Short mmCIF file of C-alpha atoms in Angstrom, two decimals:
data_model
loop_
_atom_site.label_atom_id
_atom_site.label_comp_id
_atom_site.label_asym_id
_atom_site.label_seq_id
_atom_site.Cartn_x
_atom_site.Cartn_y
_atom_site.Cartn_z
CA MET A 1 128.17 52.80 8.58
CA ILE A 2 128.30 48.81 9.80
CA MET A 3 131.04 48.27 12.49
CA GLU A 4 131.50 45.08 14.38
CA VAL A 5 129.75 44.59 17.67
CA ASP A 6 131.45 45.92 20.83
CA PRO A 7 130.83 43.08 23.77
CA GLU A 8 131.97 45.08 26.54
CA LYS A 9 129.68 48.07 25.69
CA ASN A 10 126.71 45.34 25.22
CA GLU A 11 127.49 43.41 28.22
CA ARG A 12 126.29 40.01 26.94
CA PRO A 13 127.34 36.87 27.59
CA SER A 14 129.88 35.54 25.07
CA ALA A 15 127.47 32.07 24.54
CA SER A 16 124.67 34.54 23.17
CA HIS A 17 124.52 33.43 19.60
CA SER A 18 122.19 36.23 17.93
CA ALA A 19 121.88 37.11 14.35
CA VAL A 20 123.74 40.27 15.17
CA HIS A 21 127.09 38.11 16.70
CA GLU A 22 126.62 35.87 13.57
CA HIS A 23 126.34 38.06 11.17
CA GLY A 24 128.30 41.31 12.93
CA VAL A 25 126.05 43.75 11.24
CA VAL A 26 125.72 46.74 13.63
CA VAL A 27 124.48 50.20 12.21
CA GLU A 28 122.73 52.03 15.08
CA ASP A 29 123.36 49.87 18.23
CA ARG A 30 127.17 52.00 18.93
CA LEU A 31 125.88 53.55 21.86
CA ARG A 32 126.60 52.20 25.82
CA ARG A 33 124.16 50.28 27.52
CA ALA A 34 124.43 51.20 30.81
CA LEU A 35 120.32 52.13 31.76
CA SER A 36 119.32 49.51 34.38
CA PRO A 37 116.29 47.55 35.03
CA ARG A 38 114.77 49.46 37.57
CA GLN A 39 115.42 53.23 35.88
CA VAL A 40 114.04 51.68 32.40
CA GLN A 41 111.04 50.48 34.73
CA MET A 42 110.57 54.34 36.75
CA ILE A 43 111.24 56.19 33.08
CA ALA A 44 108.37 54.21 31.53
CA ILE A 45 106.02 54.65 34.27
CA GLY A 46 106.53 57.88 35.00
CA GLY A 47 109.34 60.13 32.29
CA THR A 48 107.02 61.58 30.69
CA ILE A 49 104.16 62.60 33.00
CA GLY A 50 104.54 66.59 33.00
CA THR A 51 103.25 69.26 31.37
CA GLY A 52 100.79 67.81 29.67
CA LEU A 53 99.28 66.15 32.46
CA PHE A 54 99.47 68.92 35.21
CA LEU A 55 98.84 71.59 33.47
CA GLY A 56 97.17 70.31 30.29
CA THR A 57 94.48 68.70 32.63
CA GLY A 58 93.67 71.92 33.40
CA LYS A 59 93.18 73.88 29.91
CA ALA A 60 91.53 70.32 29.03
CA LEU A 61 88.71 70.99 31.66
CA ALA A 62 88.57 74.60 30.82
CA THR A 63 87.36 74.27 26.91
CA GLY A 64 85.79 70.98 27.32
CA GLY A 65 84.41 70.36 30.37
CA PRO A 66 84.41 67.39 32.59
CA ALA A 67 83.33 64.72 30.36
CA SER A 68 85.18 65.81 27.57
CA LEU A 69 88.17 65.33 29.83
CA LEU A 70 87.86 61.40 31.15
CA LEU A 71 86.42 60.43 27.21
CA CYS A 72 89.28 62.19 25.68
CA TYR A 73 91.78 60.72 27.95
CA ALA A 74 90.11 57.38 27.73
CA ILE A 75 90.07 56.75 24.11
CA VAL A 76 93.33 58.12 23.35
CA GLY A 77 94.99 55.90 26.65
CA ALA A 78 93.30 53.05 24.86
CA ILE A 79 95.29 54.22 21.43
CA VAL A 80 97.86 54.93 23.28
CA PHE A 81 98.25 51.41 24.93
CA VAL A 82 97.62 49.41 21.73
CA THR A 83 100.54 51.94 19.71
CA MET A 84 103.14 50.80 22.43
CA LEU A 85 101.87 46.47 22.17
CA SER A 86 102.72 47.08 18.29
CA LEU A 87 106.27 48.97 19.25
CA GLY A 88 107.03 46.81 22.13
CA GLU A 89 106.86 44.05 19.48
CA MET A 90 109.67 45.76 17.53
CA ALA A 91 111.81 47.43 19.73
CA ALA A 92 112.30 44.13 21.72
CA PHE A 93 113.57 43.09 18.47
CA VAL A 94 115.73 45.56 17.20
CA PRO A 95 116.43 47.90 20.49
CA VAL A 96 118.39 50.85 19.15
CA ALA A 97 118.05 54.83 20.10
CA GLY A 98 116.38 55.35 16.44
CA SER A 99 112.62 53.16 17.18
CA PHE A 100 109.91 53.55 15.40
CA CYS A 101 111.88 56.53 13.01
CA THR A 102 113.99 53.63 12.29
CA PHE A 103 111.50 51.33 11.98
CA SER A 104 109.84 53.14 9.36
CA ALA A 105 112.59 53.69 7.00
CA ARG A 106 113.34 49.93 6.70
CA TYR A 107 110.05 48.85 6.97
CA VAL A 108 107.64 51.20 4.83
CA ASP A 109 109.94 53.82 2.60
CA ASP A 110 113.48 55.54 3.69
CA ALA A 111 111.71 58.86 3.21
CA TRP A 112 108.98 58.21 5.79
CA GLY A 113 111.77 57.56 7.72
CA PHE A 114 113.11 60.81 7.09
CA ALA A 115 110.51 62.87 7.61
CA LEU A 116 109.23 60.86 10.44
CA THR A 117 112.70 61.42 12.41
CA TRP A 118 112.82 64.81 11.56
CA ASN A 119 109.32 65.64 12.78
CA TYR A 120 109.71 63.46 15.73
CA TRP A 121 112.54 64.99 16.96
CA PHE A 122 111.79 68.61 16.04
CA ASN A 123 108.63 67.24 18.57
CA ASP A 124 111.28 66.57 21.52
CA ALA A 125 112.90 70.22 20.50
CA VAL A 126 109.47 71.36 21.32
CA SER A 127 108.69 69.88 24.22
CA THR A 128 112.07 70.78 25.98
CA ALA A 129 110.88 74.00 25.20
CA ALA A 130 107.72 73.98 26.00
CA ASP A 131 108.66 72.44 29.20
CA LEU A 132 111.03 75.82 30.11
CA VAL A 133 107.74 77.87 29.74
CA ALA A 134 106.21 76.48 31.74
CA LEU A 135 107.95 77.03 34.77
CA GLN A 136 107.04 80.87 34.18
CA LEU A 137 103.98 80.03 34.63
CA ILE A 138 104.14 77.46 37.40
CA LEU A 139 106.64 79.92 39.21
CA GLN A 140 104.18 82.76 38.96
CA TYR A 141 102.35 80.81 41.24
CA TRP A 142 104.50 82.27 44.31
CA THR A 143 106.08 85.52 42.76
CA ASP A 144 105.64 87.56 39.30
CA THR A 145 108.63 89.66 40.31
CA PHE A 146 111.06 87.03 39.37
CA PRO A 147 113.29 87.34 35.93
CA TRP A 148 111.35 85.31 33.56
CA TYR A 149 113.87 84.39 32.05
CA ALA A 150 116.10 83.17 34.77
CA LEU A 151 114.53 79.87 36.06
CA GLY A 152 114.61 78.50 32.35
CA LEU A 153 118.13 78.96 31.97
CA ILE A 154 119.02 77.86 34.91
CA VAL A 155 117.41 74.73 34.64
CA TRP A 156 118.24 74.47 30.61
CA PHE A 157 122.03 74.35 31.19
CA LEU A 158 121.16 71.51 34.06
CA LEU A 159 119.19 69.66 31.82
CA ILE A 160 122.45 69.74 28.97
CA LEU A 161 124.36 69.08 32.32
CA ALA A 162 122.38 65.48 32.43
CA ASN A 163 122.66 64.21 29.48
CA ILE A 164 126.01 65.07 28.12
CA ILE A 165 127.94 63.30 30.90
CA ASN A 166 127.01 60.17 30.81
CA VAL A 167 123.33 58.00 30.36
CA ARG A 168 123.56 57.15 34.05
CA ALA A 169 124.23 60.27 35.04
CA TYR A 170 120.40 60.96 32.72
CA GLY A 171 118.92 57.66 34.00
CA GLU A 172 120.08 57.96 37.76
CA VAL A 173 118.47 61.90 37.87
CA GLU A 174 115.08 60.98 36.05
CA TYR A 175 114.92 57.58 38.09
CA TRP A 176 114.36 59.69 40.99
CA LEU A 177 112.43 62.56 39.56
CA CYS A 178 110.36 60.34 38.16
CA LEU A 179 109.29 58.83 41.99
CA LEU A 180 108.86 61.84 43.71
CA LYS A 181 106.20 62.56 40.40
CA VAL A 182 104.65 58.69 41.35
CA VAL A 183 104.82 59.47 45.23
CA THR A 184 102.49 62.80 44.26
CA ILE A 185 100.05 61.50 42.12
CA VAL A 186 99.11 58.89 44.18
CA ILE A 187 99.13 61.26 47.11
CA PHE A 188 96.93 63.52 45.34
CA ILE A 189 94.67 60.60 44.50
CA VAL A 190 93.78 59.76 47.57
CA LEU A 191 93.82 63.08 48.76
CA SER A 192 91.29 63.91 45.59
CA ILE A 193 88.73 60.96 46.96
CA ALA A 194 89.09 62.27 50.56
CA VAL A 195 87.91 66.52 49.33
CA ASN A 196 84.90 64.75 46.82
CA CYS A 197 83.50 62.73 50.33
CA GLY A 198 83.94 66.23 52.46
CA GLY A 199 86.96 66.60 53.76
CA ASN A 200 87.51 69.93 52.22
CA THR A 201 87.36 73.48 53.62
CA THR A 202 83.41 73.75 53.52
CA HIS A 203 83.13 70.20 54.80
CA GLU A 204 80.62 70.08 51.70
CA TYR A 205 80.36 66.21 49.93
CA ILE A 206 81.11 67.18 46.31
CA GLY A 207 79.85 64.19 44.47
CA ALA A 208 79.67 64.58 40.74
CA ARG A 209 78.13 68.25 41.47
CA ASN A 210 80.77 69.99 39.06
CA TRP A 211 79.37 67.94 36.06
CA TYR A 212 75.84 69.85 36.66
CA LEU A 213 76.79 73.14 36.20
CA PRO A 214 75.37 74.90 33.45
CA GLY A 215 76.85 74.37 30.37
CA ALA A 216 78.79 71.30 31.40
CA PRO A 217 79.66 68.34 31.48
CA PHE A 218 80.48 68.88 27.77
CA VAL A 219 81.65 72.57 27.13
CA GLY A 220 81.85 74.39 23.85
CA GLY A 221 79.77 71.73 22.39
CA ILE A 222 81.51 69.39 20.03
CA GLY A 223 84.10 71.81 19.55
CA GLY A 224 85.43 71.80 22.81
CA PHE A 225 85.18 68.04 23.09
CA ALA A 226 87.50 67.77 20.08
CA SER A 227 90.41 70.18 20.95
CA VAL A 228 91.11 68.06 23.92
CA PHE A 229 92.08 65.42 21.61
CA VAL A 230 95.14 67.43 21.06
CA THR A 231 95.81 68.75 24.55
CA ALA A 232 95.22 64.45 25.52
CA SER A 233 97.48 63.97 23.17
CA PHE A 234 100.25 66.33 24.34
CA ALA A 235 99.87 64.27 27.75
CA TYR A 236 100.47 61.24 26.50
CA GLY A 237 103.21 62.39 24.28
CA GLY A 238 106.34 60.52 24.79
CA THR A 239 105.10 57.69 25.69
CA GLU A 240 106.17 55.65 22.70
CA SER A 241 109.85 57.00 23.28
CA ILE A 242 110.38 54.83 25.88
CA ALA A 243 111.34 53.07 23.67
CA ILE A 244 114.11 54.78 22.28
CA THR A 245 115.73 53.84 25.83
CA ALA A 246 115.97 50.97 23.90
CA GLY A 247 119.57 51.72 22.42
CA GLU A 248 120.87 52.04 25.95
CA THR A 249 119.32 49.98 27.80
CA ARG A 250 121.08 46.47 29.83
CA ASP A 251 119.16 43.15 28.19
CA PRO A 252 116.64 45.00 26.04
CA ALA A 253 115.03 41.77 25.01
CA ARG A 254 113.79 41.03 28.37
CA GLN A 255 113.12 43.92 29.58
CA LEU A 256 111.51 46.24 26.92
CA PRO A 257 108.16 44.16 26.64
CA ARG A 258 108.38 43.85 31.03
CA VAL A 259 107.61 48.12 30.25
CA VAL A 260 105.08 47.71 27.87
CA LYS A 261 103.08 45.66 29.86
CA ASN A 262 103.35 48.53 32.94
CA VAL A 263 101.85 50.78 30.29
CA PHE A 264 98.57 49.52 30.46
CA TRP A 265 98.48 50.46 33.99
CA ARG A 266 100.15 53.74 34.22
CA ILE A 267 97.70 55.26 32.15
CA LEU A 268 94.87 54.11 34.39
CA PHE A 269 95.62 54.94 37.36
CA PHE A 270 97.48 58.21 36.19
CA TYR A 271 95.83 59.48 33.40
CA ILE A 272 91.98 58.48 33.26
CA LEU A 273 91.61 58.32 37.33
CA ALA A 274 93.21 61.69 37.62
CA SER A 275 91.01 62.73 35.12
CA LEU A 276 87.81 61.68 36.85
CA MET A 277 89.24 63.27 40.05
CA ILE A 278 89.92 66.46 38.10
CA GLY A 279 86.21 66.43 36.77
CA LEU A 280 84.53 65.64 39.94
CA ASN A 281 86.42 68.17 42.20
CA VAL A 282 87.47 71.38 40.14
CA PRO A 283 84.39 73.18 38.46
CA TYR A 284 85.86 74.02 34.82
CA ASN A 285 85.12 77.62 35.25
CA TYR A 286 87.21 78.19 38.09
CA PRO A 287 89.84 81.29 37.94
CA GLY A 288 92.58 81.03 36.11
CA LEU A 289 92.13 77.71 35.07
CA ASN A 290 93.16 78.59 31.32
CA SER A 291 93.99 82.45 30.98
CA LYS A 292 96.94 83.40 28.84
CA GLU A 293 98.59 84.55 31.78
CA THR A 294 98.69 81.91 34.01
CA ARG A 295 97.62 78.54 34.61
CA THR A 296 96.99 77.07 38.06
CA SER A 297 97.55 73.58 38.38
CA PRO A 298 94.33 71.43 38.69
CA PHE A 299 96.52 69.64 41.50
CA THR A 300 97.68 72.68 43.41
CA ILE A 301 93.91 73.39 43.43
CA ALA A 302 92.92 70.40 44.88
CA PHE A 303 95.00 70.90 48.06
CA GLN A 304 94.48 74.34 48.16
CA LEU A 305 90.51 72.48 48.48
CA ALA A 306 91.58 70.75 51.31
CA GLY A 307 92.37 73.66 53.25
CA SER A 308 96.02 74.00 52.96
CA LYS A 309 97.92 76.91 51.17
CA VAL A 310 101.51 75.06 52.14
CA ALA A 311 100.39 71.54 50.74
CA GLY A 312 98.94 73.63 47.47
CA SER A 313 102.85 75.08 46.87
CA PHE A 314 104.31 71.55 47.92
CA VAL A 315 102.57 70.53 44.98
CA ASN A 316 104.16 73.19 42.83
CA ALA A 317 106.93 72.65 43.78
CA VAL A 318 106.67 68.90 42.37
CA ILE A 319 104.92 70.09 39.54
CA LEU A 320 108.22 72.09 38.96
CA THR A 321 110.17 69.06 39.16
CA SER A 322 108.27 66.93 37.31
CA ILE A 323 108.43 69.30 34.13
CA ILE A 324 112.27 68.90 34.98
CA SER A 325 112.17 65.49 34.71
CA ALA A 326 109.96 65.70 31.08
CA GLY A 327 112.04 68.13 29.66
CA ASN A 328 115.34 66.28 30.47
CA HIS A 329 113.20 62.44 29.01
CA ALA A 330 112.26 65.32 26.04
CA LEU A 331 116.07 66.54 25.32
CA PHE A 332 117.62 63.12 25.97
CA ALA A 333 114.93 60.96 23.34
CA GLY A 334 115.62 64.54 20.75
CA SER A 335 119.17 64.39 20.73
CA ARG A 336 118.99 60.39 20.84
CA LEU A 337 116.40 60.67 16.78
CA LEU A 338 119.62 63.27 15.46
CA TYR A 339 122.26 60.92 16.37
CA THR A 340 119.94 57.84 14.22
CA LEU A 341 119.78 60.61 11.88
CA SER A 342 122.88 61.26 11.36
CA VAL A 343 123.78 57.80 11.84
CA ASN A 344 121.19 56.29 8.52
CA GLY A 345 122.45 59.38 6.31
CA HIS A 346 119.64 61.93 6.55
CA ALA A 347 121.29 64.59 8.40
CA PRO A 348 125.28 65.84 8.43
CA LYS A 349 128.01 63.34 9.97
CA VAL A 350 128.88 65.84 12.75
CA PHE A 351 125.83 64.70 14.48
CA SER A 352 126.86 61.04 15.20
CA ARG A 353 130.43 61.99 17.07
CA LEU A 354 130.05 59.92 20.57
CA THR A 355 132.25 60.88 23.15
CA ARG A 356 134.31 58.46 25.40
CA PHE A 357 131.33 57.53 27.57
CA GLN A 358 129.27 56.74 24.29
CA VAL A 359 127.08 59.90 24.73
CA PRO A 360 126.04 61.90 21.34
CA TRP A 361 127.49 65.17 22.50
CA VAL A 362 127.03 67.07 19.68
CA SER A 363 123.37 65.96 19.07
CA VAL A 364 122.90 66.88 22.85
CA LEU A 365 123.95 70.44 22.08
CA PHE A 366 122.37 70.96 18.77
CA THR A 367 119.11 69.79 20.21
CA SER A 368 118.91 72.23 23.52
CA LEU A 369 119.43 75.17 21.43
CA ILE A 370 117.05 74.82 19.35
CA SER A 371 114.95 74.76 22.51
CA GLY A 372 116.27 77.69 23.69
CA LEU A 373 115.66 79.65 21.07
CA LEU A 374 111.97 78.79 20.98
CA PHE A 375 111.54 79.48 24.68
CA GLY A 376 113.30 82.81 24.39
CA ALA A 377 110.73 83.19 22.32
CA SER A 378 107.96 83.65 25.52
CA PHE A 379 108.13 87.25 25.46
CA ILE A 380 105.43 86.81 23.63
CA GLY A 381 103.27 85.69 26.78
CA ALA A 382 104.32 82.22 28.24
CA GLY A 383 100.60 81.25 28.29
CA GLN A 384 100.33 81.91 24.85
CA LEU A 385 102.86 80.88 23.30
CA TRP A 386 102.46 77.70 25.40
CA THR A 387 99.25 76.63 23.90
CA TRP A 388 101.03 77.00 20.47
CA LEU A 389 103.80 74.61 21.57
CA GLN A 390 101.35 72.46 23.35
CA ASN A 391 99.61 71.78 19.80
CA LEU A 392 102.19 71.27 17.81
CA VAL A 393 103.46 68.45 19.43
CA GLY A 394 100.12 67.12 20.18
CA VAL A 395 99.94 66.72 16.58
CA SER A 396 103.13 65.63 15.97
CA ASN A 397 102.52 62.98 18.77
CA GLN A 398 99.65 61.73 16.88
CA LEU A 399 101.45 61.56 13.63
CA SER A 400 104.26 59.54 15.56
CA TRP A 401 101.67 57.30 17.03
CA ILE A 402 99.76 56.52 13.14
CA SER A 403 103.21 55.84 11.73
CA ILE A 404 104.01 52.76 14.00
CA GLY A 405 100.13 51.07 13.56
CA ILE A 406 101.53 51.31 9.89
CA VAL A 407 105.14 50.42 10.77
CA SER A 408 103.48 47.35 12.70
CA LEU A 409 101.72 45.80 10.03
CA ARG A 410 104.52 45.97 7.34
CA PHE A 411 107.08 45.01 9.86
CA ARG A 412 104.58 41.75 10.52
CA ALA A 413 104.35 41.37 7.12
CA GLY A 414 108.51 40.80 6.93
CA LEU A 415 108.60 38.58 9.43
CA LYS A 416 106.05 36.14 8.14
CA ALA A 417 107.49 36.41 4.38
CA GLN A 418 110.68 35.50 5.43
CA GLY A 419 109.71 32.89 7.94
CA LYS A 420 110.80 34.91 11.02
CA GLU A 421 108.30 35.52 13.56
CA HIS A 422 108.75 32.80 15.75
CA LEU A 423 112.45 34.49 16.97
CA LEU A 424 110.01 37.71 18.46
CA PRO A 425 110.70 37.86 21.86
CA PHE A 426 107.69 39.55 22.84
CA LYS A 427 104.65 39.32 20.24
CA ASN A 428 101.70 41.92 19.74
CA TRP A 429 98.40 40.32 20.78
CA THR A 430 96.27 42.60 19.53
CA TYR A 431 97.45 42.13 15.78
CA PRO A 432 96.00 43.15 13.64
CA ALA A 433 93.11 44.70 14.66
CA GLY A 434 94.87 46.89 17.50
CA PRO A 435 97.39 48.12 15.07
CA ILE A 436 94.38 49.18 12.33
CA ILE A 437 92.25 50.58 14.83
CA ALA A 438 94.69 52.99 16.05
CA VAL A 439 95.65 54.07 12.76
CA VAL A 440 91.73 55.04 11.87
CA LEU A 441 91.31 55.74 15.24
CA GLY A 442 94.40 58.55 15.14
CA SER A 443 93.48 59.65 11.85
CA PHE A 444 90.41 60.81 12.81
CA ILE A 445 91.45 62.68 15.25
CA VAL A 446 93.97 64.48 13.64
CA LEU A 447 91.66 65.36 11.31
CA VAL A 448 88.82 66.49 13.70
CA GLN A 449 90.62 68.29 16.65
CA GLY A 450 90.81 71.58 15.10
CA TRP A 451 87.13 72.23 14.87
CA SER A 452 87.71 74.72 17.46
CA CYS A 453 89.55 76.56 15.15
CA PHE A 454 86.36 76.91 12.91
CA SER A 455 83.84 77.75 14.93
CA PRO A 456 82.24 80.72 15.93
CA THR A 457 84.93 82.00 13.83
CA PHE A 458 87.88 80.95 11.65
CA ASN A 459 90.99 81.48 13.81
CA ALA A 460 93.56 81.73 11.50
CA VAL A 461 96.69 81.44 14.50
CA ASP A 462 94.85 78.02 15.95
CA PHE A 463 94.57 76.47 12.25
CA VAL A 464 98.24 76.91 11.56
CA SER A 465 99.28 75.45 15.37
CA TYR A 466 96.62 72.36 14.56
CA TYR A 467 97.83 71.57 11.16
CA ILE A 468 100.85 72.90 9.78
CA GLU A 469 102.36 69.33 10.88
CA LEU A 470 100.36 67.67 8.26
CA PRO A 471 102.03 69.52 5.27
CA VAL A 472 105.11 70.23 6.09
CA PHE A 473 105.74 65.83 7.12
CA ALA A 474 104.19 65.43 3.63
CA LEU A 475 106.44 67.41 1.66
CA MET A 476 109.56 66.55 3.55
CA PHE A 477 108.77 62.89 2.36
CA VAL A 478 107.99 63.92 -0.98
CA VAL A 479 111.33 65.85 -1.45
CA TRP A 480 113.28 62.94 0.00
CA LYS A 481 111.45 60.49 -2.21
CA LEU A 482 112.15 62.45 -5.38
CA ILE A 483 115.73 63.52 -4.33
CA LYS A 484 117.19 59.91 -3.24
CA ARG A 485 114.22 58.23 -5.49
CA THR A 486 113.53 55.75 -2.41
CA LYS A 487 111.37 52.76 -2.65
CA PHE A 488 108.64 51.23 -0.88
CA LYS A 489 109.99 48.10 1.05
CA ARG A 490 108.73 44.55 -0.67
CA ALA A 491 108.47 41.82 3.07
CA SER A 492 110.43 39.64 0.94
CA GLU A 493 113.29 42.18 1.01
CA MET A 494 112.70 44.32 4.56
CA ASP A 495 116.13 44.40 6.44
CA LEU A 496 115.39 41.89 9.71
CA ILE A 497 118.82 41.42 10.61
CA THR A 498 121.14 44.04 11.30
CA ASP A 499 120.53 45.19 15.14
CA VAL A 500 118.31 42.60 15.66
CA TYR A 501 117.89 41.07 19.37
CA THR A 502 116.13 37.78 19.30
CA LYS A 503 115.05 34.36 22.25
CA ASP A 504 118.58 33.31 22.15
CA ASP A 505 119.79 36.66 23.33
CA ILE A 506 117.91 37.25 26.48
CA GLU A 507 120.30 37.08 29.38
CA PRO A 508 119.80 33.96 31.45
CA GLU A 509 118.08 35.41 35.23
CA GLU A 510 119.85 33.78 38.50
CA SER A 511 117.82 31.30 39.93
CA GLY A 512 117.06 30.63 43.62
CA TRP A 513 115.40 33.43 46.05
CA LYS A 514 118.45 36.49 44.56
CA GLY A 515 116.77 35.96 41.55
CA LYS A 516 113.18 35.76 42.87
CA ALA A 517 114.31 39.36 44.84
CA LYS A 518 115.36 40.73 41.53
CA ARG A 519 112.42 40.20 39.63
CA ILE A 520 110.58 41.80 42.28
CA GLY A 521 113.25 44.73 42.91
CA GLY A 522 112.38 45.01 39.30
CA TRP A 523 108.87 45.63 39.02
CA LEU A 524 108.97 47.55 42.03
CA CYS A 525 111.13 49.80 40.21
CA PHE A 526 114.10 49.17 43.16
#
C-alpha cells in the first residue's frame, strides 16, 4: 500500500525536500516517530542486555572455560560491530520498522526477505519466551515454593500493556530499565576489580588463578570452545534490532549514525570487559553455574565473593528487571516485524492494523501469544528449555548478521549503479572488507558451533536445536521463490526511492549554548 506522507506523524520540517517528499512514496513509514534521542541512545546501549549476558556467561564459563568465554565474546563482538556499521548505513537512508528484513527483500530477493523476516520474527517471539523462562531461574535464588508460572504471567501481561499503549510508553519503560542495567554493570566491573585484588571473603589476591585450574582455561577442548559461540551470539542478539526502532525514531538520519557509533563502546565495556572479570573471579566448576535446574548468575556470585548476601540479592533483583527489559525489547521488535510482513504482503493484512496512536496492536497480541505458548512449555524443566531456546535464538541471530553483510554489499552496488552514493547520511567505513569478513566468519561459526553435539557421542536433541534453523530458512526461501516466482534484484533496478531519507532530511540543530547542551545531554542519554 502506497500512501502520502503524514507530516504531523513524521514531525519533519516543511523545508525538507527529500526523495520521500518529492515522490510521495511511503510504504512502511506509517508508524509514529515518537522515540526521543535520549530513549533511542539508552535502548541502544542497554536494550538487549539481559539473559545472554547475565545468565549466558555462566553457561559459557562452565562449558568452555574462561579463555573460551573471553575469545568467543570478543570474536562475536567484532562481527557485531562491523554488522552494525553496515546496518546503520542502510537504516539511516531507509529508516523503517522492517530494517534489515525489508532491505533483504528490496536489495537481494523478495524470497530472501520473506524467509529472513519470518525467521527473525520467530527469533523475537522465542527471545521473549526465553526471558519469561529465565525469570523462573532467577526466582529460584530466593525461593522454590513460588508458583513457576505466576511471575511469568504477570510480567507477560505487563509487557503486552507497555507495547500496546503507545511507543512512548515502551520507550520510557525501556529507558529506565536500561539505565538500571548500565549502572549495575559499571558497579559490577568496579567491584570485580576489587574482588580480584583481594577485596573478597578470604582477603586473598585472586589474579588469574582460575585460569590455571585443572581443565582450564579451555574447558572441553574444541567442542567447548565452539559451543560458546552460540551462547555469545545469544548474548549479543538483538543489537541489530535497534535499527527496528528507526521506524519510530525522531530525526532518524541524524540519530541512527550516533547510535551505531556507540555500539563499539558498549561491546568493549559491557561484554568483553565483563567477560574478562567473570573468567578471572569465578571458577568454571562453581556449583550451579550450569545445572539444568538453576543458574546462579556470575554477576551475583561476584557480589557474594565480596562478602555480601544482601548485595547478591540486590544484583539478582537487577537481573530480574534486566530480563524484563530484554523481553520488552524483543516483543517490541517482533511485533514491528510482523507488521512489516503484513505491509509487504508476506503475512495476512490484519497484522498491519494500527491503533489511533499508530501502534500495530494485532501484531503485538499475536507475537505475545506465541511467546506465551512457548513459555507454557516450561514444564519440561526451565533450565533445559532455556538452553534449547537460547540455541535457537543464537543461530537465528547469526543468520541475520550474515544476511546484513550480504544485503550491505548489494545495497552499495545499487547505490553505485544508480549514482546515489553521495546521498547517504552515514557511510560504513569498513566497506567492502567489513561486510565480507562478517559474512565469512559468521558462516564458519554457524557450521562449527554445534561441535559438542557430535562429541563424545551424538546428541540428537542438541543437534536439532543447533541446526534446525538452517533447513527451515532454506525451505521458506525456496517455497516462496517458487510460489511467487521472485527474481534476484539487479543493482540498476533496486528500489532506492521508497521510504528514503537523505542528507537533506537531517533536521537542523539548535545553535548556541542550548544546542550544545542538547547534544551533550543526548550523548549522555538525558
